[in-house]
Amino acid sequence: MNSEKSLTWEFLKNVAETLDSFRIRALIDGKDDILKAGIYTEDQYHALFFDMFDLEQLKYELLTFLKKKSESNLKDLKTFITTKKVDLKTVLTLLALLKNERLVSIEEINEQIDTDNENLTFNKLIDFNIKVNSIFPGKTVYEPIQVIFDAKICSGCGMCAGICPVNCIEIINGIGKVDDNLCIRCGLCYYICPRTFLPTTSMHMTQMHSNKIEDHGQLGSYIDIFSARTKISDIKSVCQDGGITSSCIYYLFNSKQIDSALGAKMSEDPWRPMPFLLGSKEDVISSAGTKYVNNPNLSLLNDKSLINGNFAIVGVPCHMQALLKSKLYNFQFPSQNNVIYRLGIFCMESFSYEDGFLKICNLVDVNVSNVSKTDINKGKFFIYTNDGNEFSVPIKEITHLARPDCEVCYDLTSESSDISIGSIGSPSGWNTVIIRTPEGKKLYDELIANDIIESVNFNDVKPGLSMLQKIARSKKVKCQKHLDEKRKENHRFPSY
Amino acid sequence: MDSFLKGADGVAIISCHEGECDYGRANMNTNKHVIFIRRLFNHLGIDEDRIQQYFCAAAEVEKFVTSVEDITSKIRSLPPLPKNKINPK
């Protein structure tokens, strides 16, 4: 506890400003509704509230600091960092928030860097030019999450539904729906949505536990990269490629590191996935295999049983982005501290069920209930049927059936996960595994030590790294193109 | 919070008893806010006794007096809060 003597008037003023923030106000006024909805207990509500308050207060401190000068740059930020004893990551995170709330405008000064291999160029962030906007009186304006749904850039990850304190959001067919009668307009969903704004620089920094602004090229930050496949025969028979994701979860259940895992399995409709809470290693077998239809996994985050034990989450890049964002903004949803592993899956694009997957099936004239496996490989979408037939469509012909929001996703390789797993770059029957964090490395080492997987150096396999980088880059370029288009036409777009 | 910014060292809110408010449930709503601010003060390291709500009916003169005495004595024992020297309003 601070001593009262060290308080300053500026501090009190700051507290007053923070109390005026709509997010804080909504949480105070909505307390009764929140507790009644039963998602958060009183203690959890207070944990959420005070962490949020602290961050919001720091945000206003930063704003006050920036207001002193007409223009600030990275050097000024460093002064703020030393006086307040916070780290650069947090400040960058807050800047992204301030920018989104249109309280400041930020111009990034980039340096073009040429890397040696295959003319890949990328921008390196070296400085900022920050101006405080004078048009807005320093108050944030509430913007409903509905704008994201309406602009069709919602990724359907389900984060908003999973954290909503009054449980008023539902994800139907991959797009959210808000129950206006229940909504308390706290704006938490907007705050945590990966498609509103995403502080990518500080996300990389969290991943690497570093405090420097670095650029991480096409694949995001990673420690190591391997090609691997499972040795468990049960998984081998049901898995998509190398079975690494299933093996990870299988091992974690076996070694009692997790009590549950969040993933997807097929629902009663053939090939329509649904969020699924895995409770044992037997569930792993039933949920193995890739589903190309998107799925709001994270909407199960409010499940009560998650509070009592550790769990792992399996998801595509948008799930991982949402999770890391919530961690960065110190957002204490009840089970936040119980997430111990985040397993990301590579994703180029996903399909919605009615408008995507069923149409593909129509294209090749297959009854959906007859499909035994789907796969994307060598530029083609393959459908295998129960009677042993194989059908394929070139990806180019079905890209227009993909979800529109996938156009604005920059992330192929789940850059925000602990371990990313996919098939691109590895030979058939193998997985490409990207180890991104120390936690991920620990898990991978354990898998090898327990003889669950076989692993080879990624440099020794064909097509290997260059292929993966090329595809990751093509997704980034495509995303940038769509973002520019949306900017030009004045449509809503996510700010990365 | 505004009072604190303008230089108050403490705030006493004196209201009617529960159910006797002229303005519906305004006294109890305020009570919720007071409880909340006290919790927040605790979190921030400010003494929670600086804000207090007392329930006195208009006729309870003695209770009013003891309430005021109570908070003044509490606040006298605390150090003064920082004041805005540049721009005192």
PDB file of C-alpha atoms in Angstrom, chain A residues 112-115 117-123 218 473 477:
ATOM      1  CA  GLN A 112      12.694  -0.365 -45.245  1.00  0.00           C
ATOM      2  CA  ILE A 113      14.956  -3.315 -44.817  1.00  0.00           C
ATOM      3  CA  ASP A 114      15.961  -5.767 -47.501  1.00  0.00           C
ATOM      4  CA  THR A 115      16.683  -9.261 -46.346  1.00  0.00           C
ATOM      5  CA  ASN A 117      16.630 -14.276 -49.224  1.00  0.00           C
ATOM      6  CA  GLU A 118      14.303 -13.936 -52.166  1.00  0.00           C
ATOM      7  CA  ASN A 119      13.765 -10.200 -52.039  1.00  0.00           C
ATOM      8  CA  LEU A 120      11.631 -10.261 -48.945  1.00  0.00           C
ATOM      9  CA  THR A 121      11.347  -6.729 -47.687  1.00  0.00           C
ATOM     10  CA  PHE A 122       9.716  -5.618 -44.536  1.00  0.00           C
ATOM     11  CA  ASN A 123       9.346  -2.474 -42.533  1.00  0.00           C
ATOM     12  CA  GLN A 218       7.099 -13.442 -41.986  1.00  0.00           C
ATOM     13  CA  ARG A 473       4.209 -13.502 -46.799  1.00  0.00           C
ATOM     14  CA  VAL A 477       0.552  -8.956 -48.535  1.00  0.00           C
TER      15      VAL A 477
END
